[in-house]
JSON list of C-alpha atoms in Angstrom, two decimals:
[
{"chain": "A", "resi": 1, "resn": "MET", "atom": "CA", "xyz": [105.87, 158.48, 79.21]},
{"chain": "A", "resi": 2, "resn": "LEU", "atom": "CA", "xyz": [105.38, 162.17, 80.50]},
{"chain": "A", "resi": 3, "resn": "GLN", "atom": "CA", "xyz": [101.53, 162.26, 81.99]},
{"chain": "A", "resi": 4, "resn": "ARG", "atom": "CA", "xyz": [99.81, 165.44, 81.03]},
{"chain": "A", "resi": 5, "resn": "ALA", "atom": "CA", "xyz": [99.13, 167.86, 84.10]},
{"chain": "A", "resi": 6, "resn": "HIS", "atom": "CA", "xyz": [95.46, 168.06, 83.46]},
{"chain": "A", "resi": 7, "resn": "ILE", "atom": "CA", "xyz": [94.61, 164.43, 83.08]},
{"chain": "A", "resi": 8, "resn": "HIS", "atom": "CA", "xyz": [93.53, 164.03, 86.65]},
{"chain": "A", "resi": 9, "resn": "ILE", "atom": "CA", "xyz": [90.88, 166.77, 85.98]},
{"chain": "A", "resi": 10, "resn": "LEU", "atom": "CA", "xyz": [89.45, 164.87, 82.90]},
{"chain": "A", "resi": 11, "resn": "SER", "atom": "CA", "xyz": [89.38, 161.69, 85.10]},
{"chain": "A", "resi": 12, "resn": "ASN", "atom": "CA", "xyz": [87.72, 163.43, 87.92]},
{"chain": "A", "resi": 13, "resn": "ARG", "atom": "CA", "xyz": [85.31, 164.61, 85.44]},
{"chain": "A", "resi": 14, "resn": "LEU", "atom": "CA", "xyz": [84.88, 161.23, 83.69]},
{"chain": "A", "resi": 15, "resn": "ASN", "atom": "CA", "xyz": [85.07, 158.90, 86.67]},
{"chain": "A", "resi": 16, "resn": "GLY", "atom": "CA", "xyz": [82.37, 160.68, 88.35]},
{"chain": "A", "resi": 17, "resn": "PRO", "atom": "CA", "xyz": [78.72, 161.29, 87.66]},
{"chain": "A", "resi": 18, "resn": "ARG", "atom": "CA", "xyz": [78.20, 162.62, 84.10]},
{"chain": "A", "resi": 19, "resn": "LYS", "atom": "CA", "xyz": [75.67, 165.13, 83.27]},
{"chain": "A", "resi": 20, "resn": "PHE", "atom": "CA", "xyz": [77.37, 167.21, 80.44]},
{"chain": "A", "resi": 21, "resn": "ILE", "atom": "CA", "xyz": [79.23, 166.41, 77.22]},
{"chain": "A", "resi": 22, "resn": "GLN", "atom": "CA", "xyz": [82.91, 167.15, 78.06]},
{"chain": "A", "resi": 23, "resn": "VAL", "atom": "CA", "xyz": [84.76, 169.03, 75.55]},
{"chain": "A", "resi": 24, "resn": "ILE", "atom": "CA", "xyz": [88.45, 169.50, 75.69]},
{"chain": "A", "resi": 25, "resn": "VAL", "atom": "CA", "xyz": [89.85, 172.92, 74.08]},
{"chain": "A", "resi": 26, "resn": "GLY", "atom": "CA", "xyz": [93.36, 174.44, 73.83]},
{"chain": "A", "resi": 27, "resn": "PRO", "atom": "CA", "xyz": [95.89, 175.71, 71.54]},
{"chain": "A", "resi": 28, "resn": "ARG", "atom": "CA", "xyz": [97.41, 173.19, 68.23]},
{"chain": "A", "resi": 29, "resn": "GLN", "atom": "CA", "xyz": [99.73, 170.89, 69.35]},
{"chain": "A", "resi": 30, "resn": "VAL", "atom": "CA", "xyz": [99.73, 171.35, 73.31]},
{"chain": "A", "resi": 31, "resn": "GLY", "atom": "CA", "xyz": [98.96, 167.86, 74.00]},
{"chain": "A", "resi": 32, "resn": "LYS", "atom": "CA", "xyz": [95.07, 167.68, 74.26]},
{"chain": "A", "resi": 33, "resn": "SER", "atom": "CA", "xyz": [94.71, 164.20, 72.30]},
{"chain": "A", "resi": 34, "resn": "THR", "atom": "CA", "xyz": [97.98, 162.63, 74.17]},
{"chain": "A", "resi": 35, "resn": "MET", "atom": "CA", "xyz": [96.13, 163.40, 77.47]},
{"chain": "A", "resi": 36, "resn": "VAL", "atom": "CA", "xyz": [92.85, 161.61, 76.29]},
{"chain": "A", "resi": 37, "resn": "GLY", "atom": "CA", "xyz": [94.80, 158.75, 75.05]},
{"chain": "A", "resi": 38, "resn": "GLN", "atom": "CA", "xyz": [96.36, 158.35, 78.37]},
{"chain": "A", "resi": 39, "resn": "PHE", "atom": "CA", "xyz": [93.27, 158.62, 80.25]},
{"chain": "A", "resi": 40, "resn": "LEU", "atom": "CA", "xyz": [91.93, 156.04, 77.80]},
{"chain": "A", "resi": 41, "resn": "GLU", "atom": "CA", "xyz": [94.89, 153.67, 78.76]},
{"chain": "A", "resi": 42, "resn": "GLN", "atom": "CA", "xyz": [93.39, 153.78, 82.41]},
{"chain": "A", "resi": 43, "resn": "TYR", "atom": "CA", "xyz": [89.89, 153.92, 81.85]},
{"chain": "A", "resi": 44, "resn": "LYS", "atom": "CA", "xyz": [88.14, 150.70, 83.61]},
{"chain": "A", "resi": 45, "resn": "HIS", "atom": "CA", "xyz": [84.99, 150.76, 81.31]},
{"chain": "A", "resi": 46, "resn": "GLY", "atom": "CA", "xyz": [84.53, 150.64, 77.33]},
{"chain": "A", "resi": 47, "resn": "PHE", "atom": "CA", "xyz": [84.87, 152.94, 75.08]},
{"chain": "A", "resi": 48, "resn": "LEU", "atom": "CA", "xyz": [85.07, 153.94, 71.04]},
{"chain": "A", "resi": 49, "resn": "SER", "atom": "CA", "xyz": [87.74, 156.65, 70.07]},
{"chain": "A", "resi": 50, "resn": "ALA", "atom": "CA", "xyz": [87.17, 158.09, 67.19]},
{"chain": "A", "resi": 51, "resn": "SER", "atom": "CA", "xyz": [89.11, 160.83, 65.00]},
{"chain": "A", "resi": 52, "resn": "ALA", "atom": "CA", "xyz": [87.36, 163.47, 62.83]},
{"chain": "A", "resi": 53, "resn": "ASP", "atom": "CA", "xyz": [90.65, 164.43, 61.09]},
{"chain": "A", "resi": 54, "resn": "ALA", "atom": "CA", "xyz": [89.42, 163.78, 57.59]},
{"chain": "A", "resi": 55, "resn": "GLY", "atom": "CA", "xyz": [87.09, 166.11, 57.62]},
{"chain": "A", "resi": 56, "resn": "PHE", "atom": "CA", "xyz": [83.59, 165.62, 56.97]},
{"chain": "A", "resi": 57, "resn": "SER", "atom": "CA", "xyz": [82.25, 169.03, 55.87]},
{"chain": "A", "resi": 58, "resn": "GLU", "atom": "CA", "xyz": [78.46, 169.77, 56.43]},
{"chain": "A", "resi": 59, "resn": "ASP", "atom": "CA", "xyz": [77.82, 165.89, 56.92]},
{"chain": "A", "resi": 60, "resn": "THR", "atom": "CA", "xyz": [77.00, 165.31, 60.56]},
{"chain": "A", "resi": 61, "resn": "THR", "atom": "CA", "xyz": [76.11, 161.86, 59.80]},
{"chain": "A", "resi": 62, "resn": "TRP", "atom": "CA", "xyz": [79.62, 160.41, 60.79]},
{"chain": "A", "resi": 63, "resn": "ILE", "atom": "CA", "xyz": [78.97, 161.72, 64.34]},
{"chain": "A", "resi": 64, "resn": "ASP", "atom": "CA", "xyz": [75.71, 159.75, 64.24]},
{"chain": "A", "resi": 65, "resn": "GLN", "atom": "CA", "xyz": [77.25, 156.41, 62.90]},
{"chain": "A", "resi": 66, "resn": "GLN", "atom": "CA", "xyz": [79.83, 156.72, 65.64]},
{"chain": "A", "resi": 67, "resn": "TRP", "atom": "CA", "xyz": [77.10, 157.29, 68.34]},
{"chain": "A", "resi": 68, "resn": "GLU", "atom": "CA", "xyz": [75.16, 154.48, 66.94]},
{"chain": "A", "resi": 69, "resn": "LEU", "atom": "CA", "xyz": [78.54, 152.33, 66.96]},
{"chain": "A", "resi": 70, "resn": "ALA", "atom": "CA", "xyz": [79.37, 153.22, 70.32]},
{"chain": "A", "resi": 71, "resn": "ARG", "atom": "CA", "xyz": [75.75, 152.33, 71.58]},
{"chain": "A", "resi": 72, "resn": "ILE", "atom": "CA", "xyz": [76.32, 148.61, 69.74]},
{"chain": "A", "resi": 73, "resn": "ARG", "atom": "CA", "xyz": [79.18, 148.16, 71.25]},
{"chain": "A", "resi": 74, "resn": "GLN", "atom": "CA", "xyz": [78.10, 148.97, 74.42]},
{"chain": "A", "resi": 75, "resn": "LYS", "atom": "CA", "xyz": [75.03, 146.73, 74.45]},
{"chain": "A", "resi": 76, "resn": "ASN", "atom": "CA", "xyz": [77.21, 143.74, 73.06]},
{"chain": "A", "resi": 77, "resn": "SER", "atom": "CA", "xyz": [79.79, 143.90, 75.89]},
{"chain": "A", "resi": 78, "resn": "ASN", "atom": "CA", "xyz": [76.82, 144.54, 78.42]},
{"chain": "A", "resi": 79, "resn": "ALA", "atom": "CA", "xyz": [78.90, 147.47, 79.97]},
{"chain": "A", "resi": 80, "resn": "SER", "atom": "CA", "xyz": [77.34, 149.59, 82.49]},
{"chain": "A", "resi": 81, "resn": "GLU", "atom": "CA", "xyz": [79.38, 152.66, 81.04]},
{"chain": "A", "resi": 82, "resn": "PHE", "atom": "CA", "xyz": [80.49, 153.63, 77.84]},
{"chain": "A", "resi": 83, "resn": "LEU", "atom": "CA", "xyz": [82.64, 156.40, 76.89]},
{"chain": "A", "resi": 84, "resn": "LEU", "atom": "CA", "xyz": [82.53, 157.76, 72.95]},
{"chain": "A", "resi": 85, "resn": "VAL", "atom": "CA", "xyz": [85.65, 159.96, 72.57]},
{"chain": "A", "resi": 86, "resn": "ILE", "atom": "CA", "xyz": [85.61, 162.10, 69.36]},
{"chain": "A", "resi": 87, "resn": "ASP", "atom": "CA", "xyz": [88.90, 163.74, 68.69]},
{"chain": "A", "resi": 88, "resn": "GLU", "atom": "CA", "xyz": [88.99, 166.81, 66.01]},
{"chain": "A", "resi": 89, "resn": "ILE", "atom": "CA", "xyz": [85.43, 167.05, 66.17]},
{"chain": "A", "resi": 90, "resn": "GLN", "atom": "CA", "xyz": [85.55, 171.02, 65.12]},
{"chain": "A", "resi": 91, "resn": "LYS", "atom": "CA", "xyz": [86.34, 169.88, 61.70]},
{"chain": "A", "resi": 92, "resn": "ILE", "atom": "CA", "xyz": [82.77, 168.70, 61.27]},
{"chain": "A", "resi": 93, "resn": "SER", "atom": "CA", "xyz": [80.47, 171.91, 60.44]},
{"chain": "A", "resi": 94, "resn": "ASN", "atom": "CA", "xyz": [77.62, 171.94, 62.51]},
{"chain": "A", "resi": 95, "resn": "TRP", "atom": "CA", "xyz": [79.23, 169.36, 65.20]},
{"chain": "A", "resi": 96, "resn": "PHE", "atom": "CA", "xyz": [77.72, 171.15, 68.36]},
{"chain": "A", "resi": 97, "resn": "ASN", "atom": "CA", "xyz": [74.06, 170.72, 66.73]},
{"chain": "A", "resi": 98, "resn": "ALA", "atom": "CA", "xyz": [74.61, 167.13, 65.98]},
{"chain": "A", "resi": 99, "resn": "LEU", "atom": "CA", "xyz": [75.98, 166.55, 69.58]},
{"chain": "A", "resi": 100, "resn": "LYS", "atom": "CA", "xyz": [72.73, 168.67, 71.16]},
{"chain": "A", "resi": 101, "resn": "LYS", "atom": "CA", "xyz": [70.56, 166.39, 69.27]},
{"chain": "A", "resi": 102, "resn": "ILE", "atom": "CA", "xyz": [72.35, 163.29, 70.40]},
{"chain": "A", "resi": 103, "resn": "GLY", "atom": "CA", "xyz": [72.31, 164.83, 73.98]},
{"chain": "A", "resi": 104, "resn": "MET", "atom": "CA", "xyz": [68.19, 165.14, 73.70]},
{"chain": "A", "resi": 105, "resn": "LYS", "atom": "CA", "xyz": [67.83, 161.58, 73.32]},
{"chain": "A", "resi": 106, "resn": "ILE", "atom": "CA", "xyz": [70.18, 160.45, 76.62]},
{"chain": "A", "resi": 107, "resn": "PRO", "atom": "CA", "xyz": [67.28, 160.53, 79.16]},
{"chain": "A", "resi": 108, "resn": "ARG", "atom": "CA", "xyz": [65.22, 158.52, 77.10]},
{"chain": "A", "resi": 109, "resn": "MET", "atom": "CA", "xyz": [67.86, 155.88, 76.29]},
{"chain": "A", "resi": 110, "resn": "GLU", "atom": "CA", "xyz": [68.09, 152.16, 77.28]},
{"chain": "A", "resi": 111, "resn": "PHE", "atom": "CA", "xyz": [71.77, 152.29, 77.23]},
{"chain": "A", "resi": 112, "resn": "PRO", "atom": "CA", "xyz": [72.83, 155.70, 78.20]},
{"chain": "A", "resi": 113, "resn": "LEU", "atom": "CA", "xyz": [76.33, 156.80, 76.80]},
{"chain": "A", "resi": 114, "resn": "SER", "atom": "CA", "xyz": [78.80, 159.84, 77.89]}
]
């Protein structure tokens, strides 16, 4: 399989110290999801990958649920690092504020996620 050209940038950002939420943007059908999938295949830590493709309108509860599920999986696996990947998040209205709210919790969390 052809490896996406920007996978090394993504790998460097997610395998190094993480201080920010990473957002991958670009035109439709250029391989963003494929690149993330290729990265996850070689990622050495735990992760949860979810897709908001079905659309969830104004309700950001789904994002909160994915966050909590990732925290539970991290805790149950005793993973020191854990990654939550949400594909097509732009289909959820107000997604940025939901992530901002989650991001404000990170420094206080016993099991921080990226």
